[in-house]
Coordinates of C-alpha atoms and ligand atoms in Angstrom, one line a residue:
X952 CA 53.6 16.7 -151.0
X953 CA 54.5 15.8 -154.6
X954 CA 57.6 13.7 -155.0
X955 CA 58.0 14.9 -158.6
X956 CA 59.5 18.2 -157.6
X957 CA 62.6 18.9 -159.6
X958 CA 65.8 18.2 -157.7
X959 CA 67.9 21.2 -158.1
X960 CA 71.7 21.5 -158.8
X961 CA 72.1 21.9 -155.0
X962 CA 71.0 18.2 -154.5
X963 CA 73.9 17.1 -156.7
X964 CA 76.3 19.3 -154.8
X965 CA 75.0 18.1 -151.4
X966 CA 75.3 14.4 -152.4
X967 CA 78.8 15.0 -153.8
X968 CA 80.0 16.9 -150.8
X969 CA 78.4 14.4 -148.4
X970 CA 80.4 11.6 -150.0
X971 CA 83.6 13.5 -150.6
X972 CA 83.8 14.7 -147.0
X973 CA 82.7 11.5 -145.4
X974 CA 79.2 12.3 -144.2
X975 CA 77.0 10.0 -146.2
X976 CA 77.6 7.1 -148.7
X977 CA 75.2 5.1 -150.8
X978 CA 74.6 1.8 -148.9
X979 CA 76.4 -1.3 -150.3
X980 CA 78.1 0.9 -153.0
X981 CA 80.8 -1.6 -153.9
X982 CA 78.0 -4.1 -154.9
X983 CA 76.3 -1.5 -157.0
X984 CA 74.2 -0.2 -154.1
X985 CA 71.0 -1.2 -152.3
X986 CA 68.3 1.3 -153.2
X987 CA 66.8 3.2 -150.2
X988 CA 69.8 2.6 -147.9
X989 CA 72.6 4.9 -146.9
X990 CA 75.6 4.6 -144.7
X991 CA 76.8 7.5 -142.5
X992 CA 80.5 8.1 -142.4
X993 CA 82.5 9.7 -139.6
X994 CA 81.1 13.3 -139.9
X995 CA 77.6 12.0 -140.7
X996 CA 77.7 10.1 -137.5
X997 CA 78.9 13.1 -135.5
X998 CA 76.2 15.4 -137.1
X999 CA 73.5 12.8 -136.6
X1000 CA 74.5 12.3 -132.9
X1001 CA 74.4 16.1 -132.3
X1002 CA 70.9 16.4 -133.8
X1003 CA 69.6 13.4 -131.9
X1004 CA 71.1 14.6 -128.7
X1005 CA 69.7 18.1 -129.2
X1006 CA 66.3 16.6 -129.7
X1007 CA 66.6 14.3 -126.7
X1008 CA 67.9 17.1 -124.5
X1009 CA 64.9 19.3 -125.4
X1010 CA 62.3 16.5 -125.3
X1011 CA 63.5 14.5 -122.3
X1012 CA 66.4 16.0 -120.3
X1013 CA 64.9 19.5 -120.0
X1014 CA 61.4 18.3 -119.2
X1015 CA 59.8 16.7 -116.1
X1016 CA 57.0 15.1 -118.0
X1017 CA 58.7 13.1 -120.7
X1018 CA 60.5 9.8 -120.2
X1019 CA 63.0 8.0 -122.4
X1020 CA 62.7 4.5 -124.0
X1021 CA 64.6 2.3 -126.3
X1022 CA 62.2 -0.5 -127.4
X1023 CA 63.0 -3.5 -129.6
X1024 CA 62.7 -3.2 -133.3
X1025 CA 61.0 -6.5 -133.5
X1026 CA 57.7 -6.7 -131.7
X1027 CA 55.0 -9.3 -131.3
X1028 CA 53.3 -9.6 -134.8
X1029 CA 49.9 -8.8 -133.3
X1030 CA 51.2 -5.3 -132.5
X1031 CA 50.9 -4.4 -136.2
X1032 CA 47.6 -6.2 -136.7
X1033 CA 46.1 -4.2 -133.7
X1034 CA 47.5 -0.9 -135.1
X1035 CA 46.0 -1.5 -138.5
X1036 CA 49.4 -1.6 -140.3
X1037 CA 49.1 -5.2 -141.4
X1038 CA 45.7 -4.5 -143.0
X1039 CA 46.3 -1.0 -144.5
X1040 CA 49.8 0.4 -144.2
X1041 CA 50.2 0.7 -148.0
X1042 CA 50.8 3.1 -150.8
X1043 CA 49.4 3.1 -154.3
X1044 CA 51.9 1.8 -156.8
X1045 CA 52.1 2.0 -160.6
X1046 CA 54.8 0.5 -162.7
X1047 CA 56.2 1.4 -166.1
X1048 CA 55.9 -1.7 -168.3
X1049 CA 58.8 -0.4 -170.5
X1050 CA 61.6 0.4 -168.0
X1051 CA 60.1 -1.3 -164.8
X1052 CA 60.2 2.0 -162.9
X1053 CA 58.0 2.0 -159.8
X1054 CA 56.1 5.1 -158.9
X1055 CA 53.8 6.3 -156.1
X1056 CA 50.5 7.0 -157.9
X1057 CA 49.4 9.6 -155.3
X1058 CA 52.7 11.5 -155.9
X1059 CA 52.3 11.3 -159.6
X1060 CA 48.8 12.8 -159.3
X1061 CA 50.0 15.4 -156.9
X1062 CA 52.5 16.5 -159.6
X1063 CA 49.4 17.3 -161.7
X1064 CA 47.9 19.2 -158.7
X1065 CA 45.4 16.4 -158.0
X1066 CA 45.3 15.9 -154.3
X1067 CA 45.4 12.2 -153.5
X1068 CA 46.4 12.1 -149.9
X1069 CA 44.7 9.0 -148.3
X1070 CA 42.6 8.7 -151.4
X1071 CA 40.9 5.3 -152.4
X1072 CA 42.5 3.2 -155.1
X1073 CA 39.3 3.7 -157.2
X1074 CA 39.7 7.5 -157.0
X1075 CA 43.4 7.2 -157.9
X1076 CA 42.7 5.0 -160.9
X1077 CA 39.9 7.3 -162.2
X1078 CA 42.2 10.3 -162.0
X1079 CA 45.1 8.4 -163.6
X1080 CA 42.7 7.4 -166.5
X1081 CA 41.8 11.0 -167.1
X1082 CA 45.5 11.8 -167.5
X1083 CA 46.0 8.8 -169.7
X1084 CA 43.2 9.8 -172.0
X1085 CA 44.9 13.2 -172.5
X1086 CA 48.3 11.5 -173.0
X1087 CA 49.8 13.4 -170.0
X1088 CA 50.5 10.3 -167.9
X1089 CA 54.1 9.3 -168.4
X1090 CA 56.8 7.3 -166.7
X1091 CA 58.9 9.7 -164.5
X1092 CA 62.0 7.7 -165.6
X1093 CA 61.8 6.9 -169.3
X1094 CA 58.8 9.0 -170.4
X1095 CA 57.0 5.9 -171.6
X1096 CA 53.2 5.8 -171.6
X1097 CA 52.6 2.1 -170.9
X1098 CA 51.9 2.2 -167.2
X1099 CA 49.9 -0.3 -165.1
X1100 CA 46.8 0.7 -163.1
X1101 CA 47.5 1.6 -159.5
X1102 CA 47.5 -1.2 -156.9
X1103 CA 48.0 -1.2 -153.1
X1104 CA 51.5 -2.0 -152.1
X1105 CA 52.2 -2.9 -148.4
X1106 CA 55.1 -0.9 -146.8
X1107 CA 55.6 -3.5 -144.1
X1108 CA 59.0 -5.2 -144.1
X1109 CA 58.9 -8.9 -143.1
X1110 CA 61.3 -11.3 -141.4
X1111 CA 61.3 -14.8 -140.1
X1112 CA 63.0 -13.9 -136.8
X1113 CA 62.9 -16.8 -134.4
X1114 CA 61.2 -19.1 -136.8
X1115 CA 62.4 -22.7 -137.2
X1116 CA 61.6 -22.5 -141.0
X1117 CA 63.0 -20.1 -143.5
X1118 CA 59.9 -19.6 -145.6
X1119 CA 57.6 -16.7 -144.6
X1120 CA 54.1 -17.5 -143.7
X1121 CA 51.3 -15.7 -141.9
X1122 CA 52.1 -17.8 -138.9
X1123 CA 55.8 -17.1 -138.6
X1124 CA 56.1 -13.6 -140.0
X1125 CA 57.7 -11.0 -137.7
X1126 CA 57.7 -7.4 -138.9
X1127 CA 60.4 -4.8 -138.7
X1128 CA 58.7 -1.9 -137.1
X1129 CA 57.5 0.7 -139.6
X1130 CA 57.5 3.4 -136.9
X1131 CA 59.0 3.7 -133.5
X1132 CA 55.8 4.7 -131.7
X1133 CA 54.5 1.1 -131.7
X1134 CA 57.1 0.2 -129.0
X1135 CA 56.0 3.2 -126.9
X1136 CA 52.4 2.0 -126.8
X1137 CA 53.6 -1.4 -125.7
X1138 CA 55.6 0.1 -122.9
X1139 CA 53.0 2.5 -121.8
X1140 CA 51.8 0.1 -119.0
X1141 CA 55.4 -0.7 -117.8
X1142 CA 56.2 3.0 -117.7
X1143 CA 53.1 3.8 -115.6
X1144 CA 53.8 0.8 -113.3
X1145 CA 57.5 1.5 -112.8
X1146 CA 57.7 5.3 -112.9
X1147 CA 54.2 6.2 -111.7
X1148 CA 53.8 9.4 -113.8
X1149 CA 50.6 11.4 -113.6
X1150 CA 48.8 12.4 -116.9
X1151 CA 49.8 14.2 -119.0
X1152 CA 53.2 12.6 -119.6
X1153 CA 55.2 11.6 -122.6
X1154 CA 57.5 8.8 -123.7
X1155 CA 60.1 9.6 -126.3
X1156 CA 62.5 7.4 -128.3
X1157 CA 64.8 7.5 -131.2
X1158 CA 65.4 4.5 -133.3
X1159 CA 65.3 2.7 -136.6
X1160 CA 62.1 2.1 -138.6
X1161 CA 61.7 0.3 -141.9
X1162 CA 59.3 0.8 -144.8
X1163 CA 59.2 -0.8 -148.1
X1164 CA 58.9 2.6 -149.8
X1165 CA 57.8 2.3 -153.4
X1166 CA 60.2 5.0 -154.7
X1167 CA 63.2 5.8 -152.5
X1168 CA 65.1 8.0 -154.8
X1169 CA 65.6 11.2 -153.0
X1170 CA 68.9 10.8 -151.2
X1171 CA 68.2 10.5 -147.4
X1172 CA 64.8 12.2 -147.6
X1173 CA 63.0 9.0 -148.2
X1174 CA 64.8 5.7 -147.4
X1175 CA 63.7 2.2 -146.6
X1176 CA 65.6 2.1 -143.4
X1177 CA 65.6 5.3 -141.4
X1178 CA 65.6 6.7 -137.9
X1179 CA 62.6 8.4 -136.2
X1180 CA 62.5 10.7 -133.2
X1181 CA 59.1 10.2 -131.7
X1182 CA 57.3 11.4 -128.6
X1183 CA 53.9 10.2 -127.5
X1184 CA 52.1 12.4 -125.0
X1185 CA 49.4 10.5 -123.0
X1186 CA 46.6 12.7 -121.7
X1187 CA 43.1 13.2 -120.5
X1188 CA 41.0 14.0 -123.6
X1189 CA 39.9 17.2 -121.9
X1190 CA 43.5 18.4 -122.3
X1191 CA 44.0 17.5 -125.9
X1192 CA 43.5 21.0 -127.5
X1193 CA 45.7 22.7 -125.0
X1194 CA 48.5 20.1 -125.2
X1195 CA 48.3 20.0 -129.0
X1196 CA 48.8 23.8 -129.3
X1197 CA 51.6 23.7 -126.7
X1198 CA 53.5 21.0 -128.6
X1199 CA 53.0 22.6 -131.9
X1200 CA 54.6 25.7 -130.6
X1201 CA 57.4 23.8 -128.8
X1202 CA 58.3 21.9 -131.9
X1203 CA 58.2 24.8 -134.3
X1204 CA 60.4 26.9 -131.9
X1205 CA 62.9 24.0 -131.8
X1206 CA 63.7 24.5 -135.4
X1207 CA 64.1 28.3 -134.9
X1208 CA 66.3 27.7 -131.9
X1209 CA 68.6 25.6 -134.1
X1210 CA 69.1 28.3 -136.7
X1211 CA 66.4 27.5 -139.3
X1212 CA 64.9 30.7 -140.7
X1213 CA 61.2 31.3 -140.0
X1214 CA 60.7 31.8 -143.8
X1215 CA 62.0 28.4 -144.5
X1216 CA 59.3 26.7 -142.4
X1217 CA 55.6 26.4 -142.6
X1218 CA 52.7 24.4 -141.4
X1219 CA 50.8 22.0 -143.6
X1220 CA 47.3 21.1 -142.3
X1221 CA 46.0 17.6 -143.3
X1222 CA 42.4 17.9 -144.4
X1223 CA 41.9 14.1 -144.7
X1224 CA 42.5 12.5 -141.4
X1225 CA 42.6 8.8 -140.2
X1226 CA 39.3 7.9 -138.7
X1227 CA 40.7 8.1 -135.1
X1228 CA 42.6 11.3 -135.5
X1229 CA 41.3 14.8 -134.7
X1230 CA 44.2 17.0 -135.9
X1231 CA 47.3 16.5 -138.0
X1232 CA 49.8 19.1 -139.0
X1233 CA 53.2 18.8 -140.6
X1234 CA 56.1 21.1 -140.2
X1235 CA 57.5 21.6 -143.6
X1236 CA 60.9 22.9 -144.5
X1237 CA 61.7 24.7 -147.8
X1238 CA 64.4 22.3 -149.1
X1239 CA 66.4 24.3 -151.6
X1240 CA 67.7 20.9 -152.9
X1241 CA 64.1 19.9 -153.9
X1242 CA 63.1 23.5 -154.8
X1243 CA 60.1 23.5 -152.4
X1244 CA 58.6 22.7 -149.1
X1245 CA 58.4 19.1 -147.8
X1246 CA 57.5 17.4 -144.6
X1247 CA 60.1 17.0 -141.8
X1248 CA 57.9 16.4 -138.8
X1249 CA 54.3 15.4 -138.1
X1250 CA 52.2 16.4 -135.1
X1251 CA 49.1 14.3 -134.7
X1252 CA 46.2 14.1 -132.3
X1253 CA 45.5 10.4 -132.3
X1254 CA 42.6 10.0 -129.8
X1255 CA 42.6 6.8 -127.8
X1256 CA 42.9 4.5 -130.8
X1257 CA 46.3 3.1 -130.1
X1258 CA 45.9 2.1 -126.5
X1259 CA 42.3 0.9 -127.1
X1260 CA 43.4 -1.3 -129.9
X1261 CA 46.4 -2.8 -128.0
X1262 CA 44.2 -3.3 -125.0
X1263 CA 41.7 -5.1 -127.1
X1264 CA 44.2 -7.3 -129.0
X1265 CA 46.5 -8.1 -126.0
X1266 CA 43.9 -8.3 -123.3
X1267 CA 46.0 -6.0 -121.1
X1268 CA 44.2 -3.3 -119.1
X1269 CA 45.7 -0.1 -120.5
X1270 CA 43.3 2.3 -118.7
X1271 CA 44.4 5.1 -116.4
X1272 CA 42.9 5.8 -113.0
X1273 CA 42.8 9.5 -112.0
X1274 CA 43.1 9.5 -108.2
X1275 CA 41.7 13.0 -107.9
X1276 CA 38.6 12.7 -110.1
X1277 CA 38.2 8.9 -109.5
X1278 CA 37.8 8.6 -113.2
X1279 CA 39.1 5.6 -115.2
X1280 CA 39.7 6.0 -118.9
X1281 CA 42.0 5.1 -121.8
X1282 CA 44.4 8.0 -122.3
X1283 CA 44.4 9.9 -125.5
X1284 CA 47.6 10.5 -127.4
X1285 CA 49.2 13.3 -129.3
X1286 CA 52.5 12.6 -131.0
X1287 CA 55.4 14.5 -132.4
X1288 CA 57.2 12.4 -135.1
X1289 CA 60.3 13.5 -137.0
X1290 CA 62.7 11.7 -139.2
X1291 CA 66.4 12.1 -138.2
X1292 CA 67.7 11.6 -141.7
X1293 CA 65.2 14.1 -143.1
X1294 CA 66.2 16.6 -140.4
X1295 CA 69.9 16.0 -141.2
X1296 CA 69.2 16.8 -144.8
X1297 CA 67.4 19.9 -143.8
X1298 CA 70.4 21.1 -141.8
X1299 CA 72.8 20.3 -144.6
X1300 CA 70.5 22.1 -147.1
X1301 CA 70.2 25.1 -144.8
X1302 CA 73.9 25.2 -144.0
X1303 CA 75.3 24.9 -147.6
X1304 CA 76.8 28.2 -148.5
X1305 CA 78.9 29.4 -151.4
X1306 CA 80.8 32.7 -151.1
X1307 CA 84.1 34.4 -151.9
X1308 CA 86.8 34.8 -149.3
X1309 CA 90.1 36.6 -150.1
X1310 CA 89.2 36.6 -153.8
X1311 CA 88.6 32.9 -153.9
X1312 CA 85.4 31.0 -154.2
X1313 CA 84.6 28.7 -151.3
X1314 CA 81.9 26.3 -150.1
X1315 CA 81.2 26.0 -146.4
X1316 CA 78.6 24.4 -144.2
X1317 CA 77.2 27.1 -141.9
X1318 CA 75.9 24.7 -139.3
X1319 CA 74.6 26.1 -136.0
X1320 CA 77.6 25.7 -133.7
X1321 CA 76.0 23.2 -131.4
X1322 CA 75.3 20.9 -134.3
X1323 CA 78.6 21.2 -136.1
X1324 CA 80.3 17.7 -136.2
X1325 CA 83.7 19.1 -135.3
X1326 CA 83.9 22.2 -133.2
X1327 CA 87.6 23.0 -133.5
X1328 CA 90.5 21.9 -135.7
X1329 CA 94.1 22.5 -134.7
X1330 CA 96.9 22.9 -137.2
X1331 CA 100.6 23.5 -137.1
X1332 CA 101.4 26.1 -139.7
X1333 CA 104.0 23.8 -141.3
X1334 CA 104.1 20.1 -141.2
X1335 CA 107.9 19.8 -141.3
X1336 CA 108.7 22.1 -138.2
X1337 CA 108.7 19.7 -135.2
X1338 CA 108.3 22.6 -132.7
X1339 CA 105.0 23.7 -134.4
X1340 CA 103.7 20.1 -134.7
X1341 CA 104.5 19.3 -131.1
X1342 CA 102.8 22.4 -129.7
X1343 CA 99.8 21.9 -132.0
X1344 CA 99.4 18.3 -130.9
X1345 CA 99.6 19.3 -127.2
X1346 CA 96.9 21.9 -127.7
X1347 CA 94.7 19.4 -129.6
X1348 CA 95.1 16.8 -126.9
X1349 CA 94.0 19.3 -124.3
X1350 CA 91.0 20.5 -126.3
X1351 CA 89.6 17.1 -127.3
X1352 CA 88.6 16.3 -123.7
X1353 CA 86.0 19.0 -123.9
X1354 CA 85.3 19.6 -127.6
X1355 CA 84.9 17.5 -130.7
X1356 CA 88.3 18.4 -132.1
X1357 CA 90.5 17.4 -134.9
X1358 CA 94.3 17.7 -135.7
X1359 CA 95.4 18.2 -139.3
X1360 CA 98.8 18.9 -140.7
X1361 CA 98.0 17.7 -144.2
X1362 CA 98.6 20.0 -147.2
X1363 CA 99.0 23.8 -147.1
X1364 CA 97.0 25.8 -144.5
X1365 CA 94.6 27.2 -147.1
X1366 CA 93.6 23.7 -148.1
X1367 CA 93.1 22.7 -144.5
X1368 CA 90.8 25.7 -144.0
X1369 CA 88.8 24.7 -147.0
X1370 CA 88.4 21.2 -145.8
X1371 CA 87.2 22.3 -142.4
X1372 CA 84.8 24.8 -144.1
X1373 CA 83.3 22.0 -146.0
X1374 CA 82.8 20.0 -142.8
X1375 CA 81.4 23.0 -141.1
X1376 CA 84.0 23.4 -138.3
X1377 CA 83.3 26.8 -136.6
X1378 CA 86.9 27.4 -135.4
X1379 CA 90.4 26.6 -136.7
X1380 CA 93.3 27.1 -134.4
X1381 CA 96.8 27.5 -135.9
X1382 CA 100.1 27.3 -134.2
X1383 CA 102.7 29.5 -136.0
X1384 CA 106.2 30.7 -135.3
X1385 CA 104.9 33.6 -133.1
X1386 CA 103.2 31.0 -130.9
X1387 CA 106.3 29.1 -130.1
X1388 CA 109.0 31.8 -130.4
X1389 CA 107.2 34.8 -128.9
X1390 CA 104.6 33.1 -126.7
X1391 CA 102.1 35.1 -128.7
X1392 CA 99.2 32.6 -128.5
X1393 CA 97.5 30.9 -131.4
X1394 CA 95.4 32.3 -134.2
X1395 CA 91.7 31.4 -134.2
X1396 CA 89.9 31.6 -137.5
X1397 CA 86.1 32.0 -137.6
X1398 CA 84.4 29.8 -140.2
X1399 CA 81.8 32.3 -141.3
X1400 CA 83.8 35.5 -141.6
X1401 CA 87.2 34.0 -142.2
X1402 CA 88.6 36.5 -139.7
X1403 CA 91.4 35.5 -137.4
X1404 CA 92.3 36.7 -133.9
X1405 CA 95.1 35.9 -131.5
X1406 CA 94.2 34.0 -128.4
X1407 CA 96.5 33.0 -125.5
X1408 CA 96.9 29.3 -125.2
X1409 CA 95.7 29.1 -121.6
X1410 CA 92.6 31.1 -122.5
X1411 CA 91.7 28.9 -125.5
X1412 CA 89.2 26.5 -123.8
X1413 CA 87.2 29.3 -122.2
X1414 CA 87.3 31.3 -125.4
X1415 CA 85.9 28.4 -127.4
X1416 CA 83.4 27.6 -124.7
X1417 CA 82.0 31.1 -124.8
X1418 CA 81.9 31.3 -128.5
X1419 CA 80.2 27.9 -128.9
X1420 CA 77.5 28.7 -126.4
Ligands
LIG657 P1 55.6 10.9 -146.1 O1 54.2 11.5 -146.3 O2 56.7 11.8 -146.5 O3 55.7 9.5 -146.6 P2 54.6 10.1 -143.6 O4 53.5 11.1 -143.4 O5 54.3 8.8 -144.0 O6 55.7 10.8 -144.5 P3 55.0 9.6 -140.9 O7 54.5 8.2 -140.9 O8 54.1 10.7 -140.2 O9 55.5 10.1 -142.3 O10 56.4 9.6 -140.2 C1 56.9 10.6 -139.4 C2 58.2 11.2 -139.9 O11 59.1 10.1 -140.2 C3 58.1 12.0 -141.2 O12 57.7 13.3 -140.9 C4 59.5 11.9 -141.7 O13 60.3 12.9 -141.2 C5 60.0 10.5 -141.3 N1 59.8 9.5 -142.3 C6 58.8 8.8 -142.7 N2 59.0 8.0 -143.7 C7 60.3 8.2 -144.0 C8 61.2 7.6 -144.9 N3 60.8 6.6 -145.7 N4 62.5 8.0 -144.9 C9 63.0 8.9 -144.1 N5 62.2 9.5 -143.2 C10 60.9 9.1 -143.1

């Protein structure tokens, strides 16, 4: 998908809200920032944990055929030679000679409706020349026309981990993984030997990946350090079509189950495939902040390329023996691969709502309840009335054992509601004079409607539990 899509006003609002409310900050901001990196603040962490846990629950906990893994970020350098990353994990880069802006040439072409997915550098340069000759090719930053030809730029990030010298050479380079699935392939054999699963089975993991992205300028959509949630499903090639369809459906439904509208999702079919792949579809979400659909997750049928290559390069036998059919073969793989940050941005984008409540404009994040960073906030109506504060604290302490809860007595009650609205907290509980003087319970305010109802204190946990289900 073209990167040149116009970022809408919503993007500015999301970036600003994310910072103001402690979700996401630019990485290393006090030093002027480090492009392509972001730090997650308190609410960002809670939201990210909820998305990750919802994915893990669905992909591992609720299934009998998928196992968990947390593999090392650093792997034997041969891993990435075998996988083909060292030789060819690159993107076409062009530079502006005037302002030094770096651009992805395929994305520039796509903004002119020239499809350049997996295209050769020769094709890309021919197409760029056509645009140059009609004076259409311009820097996306300064509008200058003095641009370099496209060249391949490796996305692999290097380190000298464990090396006795600090210069990087071909002999001592250790890569930071560009995708988490590499670790899954390396642990396929240990998983089979220790857990004895029968095909088909999957291994899932969530973890950091690193890519030296040419242009990382789209908030957390494309960063140089990011988290992936990947599952590799190992199978007999005879089962590929059936499993592929099954996982396509499972993954699409996951988004619907977490509140994303069907109209905001679509499939993108890759026409150009890697030589070993037989099918590749992306789930795309209609990011309002970009004004169009962009990839959130890829679902790929990868043949037996990965295990064959690792078997060849490592010398390990990665074949599978089917006891029933007495057949020995290298399992084929289908993968589901999603970016956690991209998904978080999707949920932020989808949740952002502006409306009017009680004659006042407000902004709130209409997160699905299970993903909301804070489920319930507890307030005393007034900060300077000890009997209200004491009761509210007691209720808060009771609730926080079972719910992600927050206590707030700062500012007037309207301000506190607005703050929780912007965090996306589904329920606000207020202790008022009727609570302590008439034993009349507390008020519970619903984020979306702004409506309040009275609930007895002893019934509060079960009330919230039912509402949050
Ligand atoms: P794109 O075409 O957008 O560069 P990709 O096809 O290279 O993505 P994959 O290699 O298939 O992506 O990675 C799987 C998933 O990981 C993507 O669908 C995306 O959600 C996430 N992802 C990939 N690169 C990044 C990145 N630089 N920043 C954040 N998430 C990423």
